[in-house]
mmCIF file of C-alpha atoms in Angstrom:
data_model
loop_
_atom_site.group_PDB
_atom_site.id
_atom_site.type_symbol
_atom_site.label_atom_id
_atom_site.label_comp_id
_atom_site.label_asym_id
_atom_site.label_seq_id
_atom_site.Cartn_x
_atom_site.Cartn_y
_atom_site.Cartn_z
ATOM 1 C CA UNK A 9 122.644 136.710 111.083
ATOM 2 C CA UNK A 10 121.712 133.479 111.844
ATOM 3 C CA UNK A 11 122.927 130.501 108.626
ATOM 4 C CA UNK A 12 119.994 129.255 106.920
ATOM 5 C CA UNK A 13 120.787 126.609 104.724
ATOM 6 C CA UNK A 14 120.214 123.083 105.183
ATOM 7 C CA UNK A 15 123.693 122.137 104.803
ATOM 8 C CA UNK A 16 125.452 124.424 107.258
ATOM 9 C CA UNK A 17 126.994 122.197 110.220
ATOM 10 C CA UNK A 18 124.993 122.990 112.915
ATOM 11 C CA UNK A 19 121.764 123.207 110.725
ATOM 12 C CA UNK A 20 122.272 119.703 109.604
ATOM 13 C CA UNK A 21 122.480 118.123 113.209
ATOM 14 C CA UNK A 22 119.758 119.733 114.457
ATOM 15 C CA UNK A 23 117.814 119.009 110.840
ATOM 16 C CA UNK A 24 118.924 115.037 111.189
ATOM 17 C CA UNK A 25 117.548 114.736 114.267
ATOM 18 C CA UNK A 26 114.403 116.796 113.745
ATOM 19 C CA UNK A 27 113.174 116.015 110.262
ATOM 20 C CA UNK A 28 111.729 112.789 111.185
ATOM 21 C CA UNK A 29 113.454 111.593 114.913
ATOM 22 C CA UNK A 30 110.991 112.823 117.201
ATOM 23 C CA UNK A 31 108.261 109.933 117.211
ATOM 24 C CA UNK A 32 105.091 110.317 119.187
ATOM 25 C CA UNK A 33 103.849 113.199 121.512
ATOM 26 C CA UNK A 34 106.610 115.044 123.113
ATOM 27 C CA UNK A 35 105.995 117.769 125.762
ATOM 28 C CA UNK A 36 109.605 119.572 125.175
ATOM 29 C CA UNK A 37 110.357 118.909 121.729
ATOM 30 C CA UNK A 38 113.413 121.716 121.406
ATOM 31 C CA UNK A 39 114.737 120.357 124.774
ATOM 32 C CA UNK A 40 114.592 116.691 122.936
ATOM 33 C CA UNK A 41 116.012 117.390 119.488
ATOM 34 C CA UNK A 42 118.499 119.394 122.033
ATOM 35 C CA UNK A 43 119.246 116.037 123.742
ATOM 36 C CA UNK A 44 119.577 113.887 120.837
ATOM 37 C CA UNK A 45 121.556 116.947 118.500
ATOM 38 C CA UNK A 46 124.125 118.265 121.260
ATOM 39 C CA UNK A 47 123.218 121.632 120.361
ATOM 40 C CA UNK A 48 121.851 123.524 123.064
ATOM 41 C CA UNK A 49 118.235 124.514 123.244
ATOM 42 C CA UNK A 50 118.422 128.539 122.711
ATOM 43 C CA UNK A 51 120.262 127.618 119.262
ATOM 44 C CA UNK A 52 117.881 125.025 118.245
ATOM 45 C CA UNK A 53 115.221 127.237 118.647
ATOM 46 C CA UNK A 54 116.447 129.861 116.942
ATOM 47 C CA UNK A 55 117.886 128.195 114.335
ATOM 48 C CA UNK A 56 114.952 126.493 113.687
ATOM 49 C CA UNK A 57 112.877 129.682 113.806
ATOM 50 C CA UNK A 58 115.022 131.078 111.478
ATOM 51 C CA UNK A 59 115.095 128.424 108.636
ATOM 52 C CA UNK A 60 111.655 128.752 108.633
ATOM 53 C CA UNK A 61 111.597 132.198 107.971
ATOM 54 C CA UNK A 62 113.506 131.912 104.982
ATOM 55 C CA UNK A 63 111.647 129.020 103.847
ATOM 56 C CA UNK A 64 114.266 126.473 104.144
ATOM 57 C CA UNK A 65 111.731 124.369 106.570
ATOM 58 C CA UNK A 66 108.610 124.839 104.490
ATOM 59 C CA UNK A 67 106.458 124.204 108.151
ATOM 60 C CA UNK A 68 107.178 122.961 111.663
ATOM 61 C CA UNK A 69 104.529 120.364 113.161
ATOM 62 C CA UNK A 70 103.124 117.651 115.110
ATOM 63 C CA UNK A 71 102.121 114.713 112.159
ATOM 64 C CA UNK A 72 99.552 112.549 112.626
ATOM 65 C CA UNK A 73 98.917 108.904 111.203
ATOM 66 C CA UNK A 74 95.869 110.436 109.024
ATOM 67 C CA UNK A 75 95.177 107.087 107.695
ATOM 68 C CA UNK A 76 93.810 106.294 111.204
ATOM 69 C CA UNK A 77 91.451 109.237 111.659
ATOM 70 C CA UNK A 78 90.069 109.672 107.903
ATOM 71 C CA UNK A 79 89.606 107.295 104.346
ATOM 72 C CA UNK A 80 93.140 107.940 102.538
ATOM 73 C CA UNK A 81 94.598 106.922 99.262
ATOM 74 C CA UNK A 82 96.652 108.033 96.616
ATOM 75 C CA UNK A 83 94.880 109.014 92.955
ATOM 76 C CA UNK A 84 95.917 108.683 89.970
ATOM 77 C CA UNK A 85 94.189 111.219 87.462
ATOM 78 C CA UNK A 86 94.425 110.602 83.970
ATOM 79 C CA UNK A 87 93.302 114.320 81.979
ATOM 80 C CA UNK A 88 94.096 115.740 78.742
ATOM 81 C CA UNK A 89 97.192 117.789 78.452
ATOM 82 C CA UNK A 90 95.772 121.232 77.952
ATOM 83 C CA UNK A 91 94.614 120.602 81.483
ATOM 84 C CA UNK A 92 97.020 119.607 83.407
ATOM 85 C CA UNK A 93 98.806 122.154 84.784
ATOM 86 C CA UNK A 94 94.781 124.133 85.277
ATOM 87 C CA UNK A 95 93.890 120.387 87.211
ATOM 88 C CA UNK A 96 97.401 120.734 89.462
ATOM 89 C CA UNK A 97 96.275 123.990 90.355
ATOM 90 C CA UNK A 98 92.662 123.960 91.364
ATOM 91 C CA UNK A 99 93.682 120.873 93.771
ATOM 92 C CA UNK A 100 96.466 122.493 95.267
ATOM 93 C CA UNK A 101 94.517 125.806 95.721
ATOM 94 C CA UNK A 102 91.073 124.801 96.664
ATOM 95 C CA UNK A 103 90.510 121.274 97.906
ATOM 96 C CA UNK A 104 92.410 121.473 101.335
ATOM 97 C CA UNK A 105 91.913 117.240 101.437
ATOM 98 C CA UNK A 106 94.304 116.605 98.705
ATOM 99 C CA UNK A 107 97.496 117.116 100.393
ATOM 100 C CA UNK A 108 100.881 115.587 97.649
ATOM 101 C CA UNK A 109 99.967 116.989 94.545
ATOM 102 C CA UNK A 110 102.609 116.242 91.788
ATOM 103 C CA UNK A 111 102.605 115.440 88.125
ATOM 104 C CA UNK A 112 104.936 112.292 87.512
ATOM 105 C CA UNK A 113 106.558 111.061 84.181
ATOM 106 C CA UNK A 114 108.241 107.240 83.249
ATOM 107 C CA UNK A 115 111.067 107.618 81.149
ATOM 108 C CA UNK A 116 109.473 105.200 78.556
ATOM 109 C CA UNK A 117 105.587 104.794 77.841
ATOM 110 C CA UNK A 118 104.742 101.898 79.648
ATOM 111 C CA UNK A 119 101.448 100.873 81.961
ATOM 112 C CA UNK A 120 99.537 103.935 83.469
ATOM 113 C CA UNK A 121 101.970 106.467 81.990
ATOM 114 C CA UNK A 122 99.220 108.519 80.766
ATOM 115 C CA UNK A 123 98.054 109.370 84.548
ATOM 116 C CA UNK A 124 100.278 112.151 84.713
ATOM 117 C CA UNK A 125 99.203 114.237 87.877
ATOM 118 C CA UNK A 126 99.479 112.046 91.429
ATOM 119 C CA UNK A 127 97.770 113.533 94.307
ATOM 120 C CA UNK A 128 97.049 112.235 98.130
ATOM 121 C CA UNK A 129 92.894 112.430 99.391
ATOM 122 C CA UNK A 130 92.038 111.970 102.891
ATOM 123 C CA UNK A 131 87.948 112.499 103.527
ATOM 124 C CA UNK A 132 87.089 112.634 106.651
ATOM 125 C CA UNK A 133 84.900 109.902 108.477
ATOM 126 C CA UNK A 134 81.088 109.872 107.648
ATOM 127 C CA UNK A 135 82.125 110.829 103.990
ATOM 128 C CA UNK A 136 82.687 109.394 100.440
ATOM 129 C CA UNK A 137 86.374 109.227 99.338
ATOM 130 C CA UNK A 138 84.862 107.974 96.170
ATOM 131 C CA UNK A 139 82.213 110.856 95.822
ATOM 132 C CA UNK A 140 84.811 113.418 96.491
ATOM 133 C CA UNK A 141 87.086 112.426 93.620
ATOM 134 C CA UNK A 142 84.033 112.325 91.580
ATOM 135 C CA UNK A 143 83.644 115.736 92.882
ATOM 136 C CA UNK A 144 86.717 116.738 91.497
ATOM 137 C CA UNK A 145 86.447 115.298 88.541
ATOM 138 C CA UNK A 146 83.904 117.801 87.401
ATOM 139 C CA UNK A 147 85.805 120.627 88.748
ATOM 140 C CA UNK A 148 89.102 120.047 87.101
ATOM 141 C CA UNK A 149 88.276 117.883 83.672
ATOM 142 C CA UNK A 150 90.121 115.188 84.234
ATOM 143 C CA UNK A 151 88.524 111.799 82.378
ATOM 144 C CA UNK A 152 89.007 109.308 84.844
ATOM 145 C CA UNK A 153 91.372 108.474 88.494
ATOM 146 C CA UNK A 154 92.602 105.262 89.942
ATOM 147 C CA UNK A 155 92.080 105.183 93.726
ATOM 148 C CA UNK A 156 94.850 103.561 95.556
ATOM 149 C CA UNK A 157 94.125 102.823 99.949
ATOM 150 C CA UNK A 158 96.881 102.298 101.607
ATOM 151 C CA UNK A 159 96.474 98.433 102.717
ATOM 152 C CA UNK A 160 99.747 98.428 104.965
ATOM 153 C CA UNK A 161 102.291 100.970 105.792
ATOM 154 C CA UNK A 162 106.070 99.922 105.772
ATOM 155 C CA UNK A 163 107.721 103.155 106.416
ATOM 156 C CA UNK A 164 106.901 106.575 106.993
ATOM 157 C CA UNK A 165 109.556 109.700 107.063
ATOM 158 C CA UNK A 166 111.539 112.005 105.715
ATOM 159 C CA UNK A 167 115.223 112.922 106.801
ATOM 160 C CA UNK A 168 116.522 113.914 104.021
ATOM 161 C CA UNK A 169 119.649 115.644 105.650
ATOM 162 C CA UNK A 170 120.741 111.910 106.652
ATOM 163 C CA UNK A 171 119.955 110.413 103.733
ATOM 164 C CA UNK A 172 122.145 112.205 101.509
ATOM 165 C CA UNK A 173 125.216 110.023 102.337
ATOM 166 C CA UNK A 174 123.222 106.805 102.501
ATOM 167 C CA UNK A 175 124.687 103.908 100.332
ATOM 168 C CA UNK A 176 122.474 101.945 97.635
ATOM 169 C CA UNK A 177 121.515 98.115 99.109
ATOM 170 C CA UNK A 178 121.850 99.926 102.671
ATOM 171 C CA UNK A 179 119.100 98.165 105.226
ATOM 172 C CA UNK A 180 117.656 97.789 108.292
ATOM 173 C CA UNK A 181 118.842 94.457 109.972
ATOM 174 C CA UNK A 182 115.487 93.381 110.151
ATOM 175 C CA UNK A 183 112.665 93.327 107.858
ATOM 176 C CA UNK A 184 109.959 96.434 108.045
ATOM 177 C CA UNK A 185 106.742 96.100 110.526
ATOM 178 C CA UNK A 186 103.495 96.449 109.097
ATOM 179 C CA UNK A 187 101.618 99.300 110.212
ATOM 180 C CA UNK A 188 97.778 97.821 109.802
ATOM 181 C CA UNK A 189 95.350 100.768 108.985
ATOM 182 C CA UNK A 190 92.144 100.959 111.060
ATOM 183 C CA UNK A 191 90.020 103.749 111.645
ATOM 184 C CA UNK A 192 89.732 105.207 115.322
ATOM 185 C CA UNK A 193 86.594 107.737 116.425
ATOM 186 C CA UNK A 194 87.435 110.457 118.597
ATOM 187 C CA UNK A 195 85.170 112.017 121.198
ATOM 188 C CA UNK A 196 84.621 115.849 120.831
ATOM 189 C CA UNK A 197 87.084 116.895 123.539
ATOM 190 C CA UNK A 198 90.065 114.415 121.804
ATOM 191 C CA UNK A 199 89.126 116.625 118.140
ATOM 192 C CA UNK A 200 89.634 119.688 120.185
ATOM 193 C CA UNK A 201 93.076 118.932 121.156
ATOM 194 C CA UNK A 202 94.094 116.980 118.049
ATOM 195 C CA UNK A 203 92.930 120.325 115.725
ATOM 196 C CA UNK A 204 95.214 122.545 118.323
ATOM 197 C CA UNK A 205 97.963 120.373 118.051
ATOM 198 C CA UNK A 206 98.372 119.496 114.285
ATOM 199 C CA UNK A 207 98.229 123.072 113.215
ATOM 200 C CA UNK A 208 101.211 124.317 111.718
ATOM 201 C CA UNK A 209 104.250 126.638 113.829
ATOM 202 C CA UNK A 210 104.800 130.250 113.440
ATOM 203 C CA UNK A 211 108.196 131.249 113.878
ATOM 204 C CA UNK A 212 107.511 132.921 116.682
ATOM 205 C CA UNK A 213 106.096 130.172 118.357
ATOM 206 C CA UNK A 214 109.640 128.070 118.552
ATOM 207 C CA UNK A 215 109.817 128.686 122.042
ATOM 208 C CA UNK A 216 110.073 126.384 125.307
ATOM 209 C CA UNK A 217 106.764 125.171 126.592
ATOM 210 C CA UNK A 218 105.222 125.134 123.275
ATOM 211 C CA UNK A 219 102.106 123.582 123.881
ATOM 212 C CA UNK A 220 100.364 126.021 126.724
ATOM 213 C CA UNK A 221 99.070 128.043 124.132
ATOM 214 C CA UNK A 222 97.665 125.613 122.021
ATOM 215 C CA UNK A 223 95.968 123.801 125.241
ATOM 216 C CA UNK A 224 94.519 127.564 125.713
ATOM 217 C CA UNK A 225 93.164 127.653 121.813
ATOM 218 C CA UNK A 226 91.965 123.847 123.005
ATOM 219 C CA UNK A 227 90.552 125.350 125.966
ATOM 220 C CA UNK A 228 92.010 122.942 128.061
ATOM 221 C CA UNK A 229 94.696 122.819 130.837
ATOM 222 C CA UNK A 230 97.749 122.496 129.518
ATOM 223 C CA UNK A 231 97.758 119.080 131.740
ATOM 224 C CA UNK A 232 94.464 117.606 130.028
ATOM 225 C CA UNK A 233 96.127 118.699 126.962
ATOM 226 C CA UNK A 234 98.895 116.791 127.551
ATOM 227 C CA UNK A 235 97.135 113.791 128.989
ATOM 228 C CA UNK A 236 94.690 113.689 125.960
ATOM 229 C CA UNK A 237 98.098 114.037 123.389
ATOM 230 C CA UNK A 238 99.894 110.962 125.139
ATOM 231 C CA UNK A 239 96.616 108.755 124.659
ATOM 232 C CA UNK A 240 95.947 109.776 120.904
ATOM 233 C CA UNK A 241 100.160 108.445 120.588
ATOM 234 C CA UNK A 242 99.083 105.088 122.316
ATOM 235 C CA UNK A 243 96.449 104.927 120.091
ATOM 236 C CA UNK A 244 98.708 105.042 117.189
ATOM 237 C CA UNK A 245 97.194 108.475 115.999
ATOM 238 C CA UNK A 246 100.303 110.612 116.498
ATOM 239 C CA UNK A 247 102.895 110.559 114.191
ATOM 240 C CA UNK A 248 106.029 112.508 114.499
ATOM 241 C CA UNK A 249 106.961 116.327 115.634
ATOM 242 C CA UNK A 250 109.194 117.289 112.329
ATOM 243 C CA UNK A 251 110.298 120.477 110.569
ATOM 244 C CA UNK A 252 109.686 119.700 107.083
ATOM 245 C CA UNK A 253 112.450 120.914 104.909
ATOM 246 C CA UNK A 254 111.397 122.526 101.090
ATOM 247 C CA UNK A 255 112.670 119.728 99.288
ATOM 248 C CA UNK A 256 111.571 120.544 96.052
ATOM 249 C CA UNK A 257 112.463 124.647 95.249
ATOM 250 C CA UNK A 258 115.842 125.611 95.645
ATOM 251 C CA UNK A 259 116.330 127.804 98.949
ATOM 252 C CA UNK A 260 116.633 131.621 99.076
ATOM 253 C CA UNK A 261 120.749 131.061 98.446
ATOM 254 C CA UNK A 262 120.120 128.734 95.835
ATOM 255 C CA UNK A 263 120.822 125.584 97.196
ATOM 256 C CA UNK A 264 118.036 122.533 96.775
ATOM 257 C CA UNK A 265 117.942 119.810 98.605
ATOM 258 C CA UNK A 266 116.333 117.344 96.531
ATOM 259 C CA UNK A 267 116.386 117.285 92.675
ATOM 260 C CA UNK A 268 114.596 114.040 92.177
ATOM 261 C CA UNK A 269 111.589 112.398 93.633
ATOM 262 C CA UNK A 270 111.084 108.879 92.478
ATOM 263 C CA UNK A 271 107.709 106.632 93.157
ATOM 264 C CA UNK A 272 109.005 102.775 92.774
ATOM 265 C CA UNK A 273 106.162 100.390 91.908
ATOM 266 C CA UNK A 274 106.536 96.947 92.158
ATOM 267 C CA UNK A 275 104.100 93.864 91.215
ATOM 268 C CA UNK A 276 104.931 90.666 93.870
ATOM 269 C CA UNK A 277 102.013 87.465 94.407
ATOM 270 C CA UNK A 278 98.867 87.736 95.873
ATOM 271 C CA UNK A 279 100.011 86.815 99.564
ATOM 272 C CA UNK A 280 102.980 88.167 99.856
ATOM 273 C CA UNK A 281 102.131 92.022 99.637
ATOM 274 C CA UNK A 282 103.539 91.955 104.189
ATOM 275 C CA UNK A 283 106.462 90.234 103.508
ATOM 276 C CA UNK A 284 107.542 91.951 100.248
ATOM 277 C CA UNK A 285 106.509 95.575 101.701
ATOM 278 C CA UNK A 286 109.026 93.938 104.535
ATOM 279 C CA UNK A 287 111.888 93.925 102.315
ATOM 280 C CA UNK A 288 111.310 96.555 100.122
ATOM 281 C CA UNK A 289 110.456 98.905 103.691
ATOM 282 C CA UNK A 290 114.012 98.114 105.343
ATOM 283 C CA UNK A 291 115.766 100.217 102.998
ATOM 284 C CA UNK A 292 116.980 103.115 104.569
ATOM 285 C CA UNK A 293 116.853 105.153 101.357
ATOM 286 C CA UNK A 294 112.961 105.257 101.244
ATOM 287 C CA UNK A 295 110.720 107.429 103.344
ATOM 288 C CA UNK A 296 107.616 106.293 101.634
ATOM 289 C CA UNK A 297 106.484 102.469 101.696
ATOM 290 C CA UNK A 298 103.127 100.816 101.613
ATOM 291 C CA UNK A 299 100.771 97.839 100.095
ATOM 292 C CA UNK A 300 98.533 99.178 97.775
ATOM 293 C CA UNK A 301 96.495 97.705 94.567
ATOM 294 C CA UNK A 302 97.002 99.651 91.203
ATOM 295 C CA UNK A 303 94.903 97.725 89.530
ATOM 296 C CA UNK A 304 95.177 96.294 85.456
ATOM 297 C CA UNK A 305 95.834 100.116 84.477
ATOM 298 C CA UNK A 306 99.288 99.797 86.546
ATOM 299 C CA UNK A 307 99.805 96.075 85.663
ATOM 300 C CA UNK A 308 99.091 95.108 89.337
ATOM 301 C CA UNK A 309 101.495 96.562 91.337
ATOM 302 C CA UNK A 310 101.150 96.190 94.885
ATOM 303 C CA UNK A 311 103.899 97.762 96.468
ATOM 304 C CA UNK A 312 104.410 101.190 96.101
ATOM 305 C CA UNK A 313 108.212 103.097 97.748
ATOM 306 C CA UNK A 314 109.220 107.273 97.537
ATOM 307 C CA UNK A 315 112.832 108.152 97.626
ATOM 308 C CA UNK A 316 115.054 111.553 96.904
ATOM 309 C CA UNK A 317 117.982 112.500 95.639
ATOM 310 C CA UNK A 318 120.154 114.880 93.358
ATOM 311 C CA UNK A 319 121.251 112.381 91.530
ATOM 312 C CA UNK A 320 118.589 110.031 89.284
ATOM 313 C CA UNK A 321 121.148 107.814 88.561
ATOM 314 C CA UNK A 322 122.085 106.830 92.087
ATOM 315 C CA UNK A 323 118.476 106.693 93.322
ATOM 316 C CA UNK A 324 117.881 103.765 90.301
ATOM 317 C CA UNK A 325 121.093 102.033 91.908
ATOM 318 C CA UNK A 326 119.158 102.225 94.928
ATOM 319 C CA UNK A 327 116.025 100.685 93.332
ATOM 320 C CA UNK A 328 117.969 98.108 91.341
ATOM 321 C CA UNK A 329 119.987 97.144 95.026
ATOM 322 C CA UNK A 330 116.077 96.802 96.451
ATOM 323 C CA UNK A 331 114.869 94.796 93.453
ATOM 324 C CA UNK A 332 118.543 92.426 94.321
ATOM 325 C CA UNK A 333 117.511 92.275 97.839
ATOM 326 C CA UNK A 334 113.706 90.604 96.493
ATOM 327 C CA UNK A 335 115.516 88.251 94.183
ATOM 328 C CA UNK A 336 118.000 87.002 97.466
ATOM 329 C CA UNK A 337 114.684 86.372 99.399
ATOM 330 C CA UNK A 338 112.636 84.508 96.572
ATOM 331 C CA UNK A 339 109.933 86.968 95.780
ATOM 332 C CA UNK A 340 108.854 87.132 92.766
ATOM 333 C CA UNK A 341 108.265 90.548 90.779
ATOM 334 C CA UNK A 342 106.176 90.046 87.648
ATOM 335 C CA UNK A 343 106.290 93.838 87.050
ATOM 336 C CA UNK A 344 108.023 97.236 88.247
ATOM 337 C CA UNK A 345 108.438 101.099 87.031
ATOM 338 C CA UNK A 346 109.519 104.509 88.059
ATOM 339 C CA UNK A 347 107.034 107.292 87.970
ATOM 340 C CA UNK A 348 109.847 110.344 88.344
ATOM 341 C CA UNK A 349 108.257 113.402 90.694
ATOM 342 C CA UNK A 350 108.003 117.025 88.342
ATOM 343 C CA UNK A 351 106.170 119.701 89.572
ATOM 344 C CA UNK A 352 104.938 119.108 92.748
ATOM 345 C CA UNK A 353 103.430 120.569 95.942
ATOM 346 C CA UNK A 354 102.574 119.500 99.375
ATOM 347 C CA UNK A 355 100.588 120.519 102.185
ATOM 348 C CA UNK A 356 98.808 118.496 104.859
ATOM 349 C CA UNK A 357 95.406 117.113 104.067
ATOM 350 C CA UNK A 358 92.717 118.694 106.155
ATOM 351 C CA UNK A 359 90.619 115.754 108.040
ATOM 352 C CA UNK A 360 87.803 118.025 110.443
ATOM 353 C CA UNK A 361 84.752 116.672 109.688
ATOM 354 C CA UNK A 362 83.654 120.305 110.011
ATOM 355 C CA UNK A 363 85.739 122.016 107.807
ATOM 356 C CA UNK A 364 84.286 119.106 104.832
ATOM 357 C CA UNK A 365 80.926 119.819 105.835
ATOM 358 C CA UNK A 366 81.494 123.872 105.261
ATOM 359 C CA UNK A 367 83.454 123.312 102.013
ATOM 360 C CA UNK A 368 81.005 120.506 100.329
ATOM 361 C CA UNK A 369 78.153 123.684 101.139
ATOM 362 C CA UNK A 370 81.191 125.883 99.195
ATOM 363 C CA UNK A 371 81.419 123.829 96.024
ATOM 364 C CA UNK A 372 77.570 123.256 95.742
ATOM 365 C CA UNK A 373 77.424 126.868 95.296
ATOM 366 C CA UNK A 374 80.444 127.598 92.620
#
């Protein structure tokens, strides 16, 4: 029997390479995490098809920049206690557009505390981000949400097999880019093979070659399917091909690989959202960083990082090396927090302009 755990040798060199090192479109992508892991191909497969049949990689698949194809944001949803956990639940289960969904705590009461449950929207072009958060405010009870666009992206990732032994204050030698966000339309033919190729891996479909059959379920060649991949990656559509591991339940053996999931705000001037997002994005501890406006409720804060851990004190060393960093380059922080991650789940946001139209007709009629 194969090892399934994230921390077995081999696991974690194939897992460091795969959880977030395969950027774009790839044809092969076991032959390339083969290449950059040094384990050979038959084992990566199977190892990989394995782990995700225990649950250890909660899903295998090609990620998309989402903030390109569909209006984004993260919400902040402020509802009374008694229905919390029934709000958490109804967006997890039945709105397939709100992808994070986690309740978050500060370890003192301090600005927007009381919006307890986080989630991540994504409507798809021609419709109302703003209308479908109303939307959902009727369904769950909550009293009122905060919506937060991402302005800029600073980093984007996960990895956390190789960021376990990363050191607080430990950086990129040069600040983050900016990753602007800008919506792109598709033609019919480019939805066809972005829907085929974003879907989710069975286990059994770890195999060489593993795009032929989706260019089938595109009904494409597998050539056209392949052209029309590489474009959507030079238009900054495609993201990464990653096995995502289940960071946030232990595995089958016990064994987690997060414990902790901290949201870093900080508050920096009006004009220097880039170059703060920069600094604060070069830090190789984060796999989440972008500019985005919290408003009054959040006293302002503009720049918004994720990191994980097992250890809460040693992911606020890495926050107070990041807030050390902004002092060495002069930026000015009139306000940050910690929102810490509780229960949480995540799946991707749906973004078919289809699949909104048929659930809008759903909800209408519940």
């Amino acid at each position: 029997m194969l090892p399934i755990e994230h921390d077995d040798p081999v696991n974690a060199k194939i897992l460091a390479i795969s959880e977030d090192k395969i950027e774009g479109f790839v044809r092969e992508p076991f032959e390339e995490i083969t290449n950059r892991s040094g384990v050979g191909v038959d084992a990566v497969m199977a190892r990989i098809a394995a782990m995700l049949r225990a649950g250890t990689i909660r899903r295998v698949r090609q990620t998309l920049l989402a903030t390109n194809l569909a209006q984004g944001a993260l919400v902040a949803w402020k509802a009374p206690e008694d229905r919390m956990d029934a709000a958490f639940d109804w967006m997890f289960q039945h709105d397939p557009f709100s992808g994070h969904v986690v309740l978050r705590s500060t370890d003192t009461v301090s600005a927007g505390s009381d919006y307890k449950l986080w989630t991540t929207v994504k409507v798809p072009q021609g419709f109302s981000l703003e209308a479908h958060c109303e939307l959902l405010v009727k369904k769950v009870g909550a009293e009122r949400f905060r919506i937060m666009p991402a302005k800029g992206i600073f980093t984007l990732g996960v990895g956390h097999v190789r960021r376990k032994t990363i050191e607080p204050g430990s950086k990129a030698d040069q600040p983050a880019k900016v990753i602007p966000v800008q919506i792109v339309s598709l033609s019919e033919r480019e939805w066809d093979v972005l829907l085929a190729l974003k879907r989710e891996f069975a286990p059994e479909e770890i195999r060489a070659s593993p795009w032929v059959a989706r260019a089938n379920e595109a009904d494409v060649s597998a050539e056209e399917f392949y052209r029309v991949a590489e474009e959507l990656t030079a238009q900054k559509i495609i993201g990464r091909f990653s096995t995502f591991l289940e960071h946030v339940k232990p595995s089958v053996g016990g064994v987690r690989v997060t414990r902790f999931n901290a949201l870093f705000h900080w508050a920096v001037p009006h004009g220097r959202e880039i170059e703060a997002g920069g600094e604060v994005g070069r830090h190789r501890i984060l796999t989440h960083c972008y500019w985005r406006e919290a408003g009054p409720e959040f006293k302002n804060v503009n720049i918004m990082a994720v990191a994980h851990g097992t250890d809460k004190q040693l992911l606020l060393d890495h926050k107070a090396a990041i807030d050390r960093h902004l002092r060495s380059c002069d930026i000015p922080v009139s306000y940050t927090n910690v929102f810490w991650g509780g229960r949480s789940e995540i799946k991707p946001s749906e973004i078919s302009p289809h699949i909104y139209r048929d659930w809008l007709a759903e909800q209408s009629e519940s």
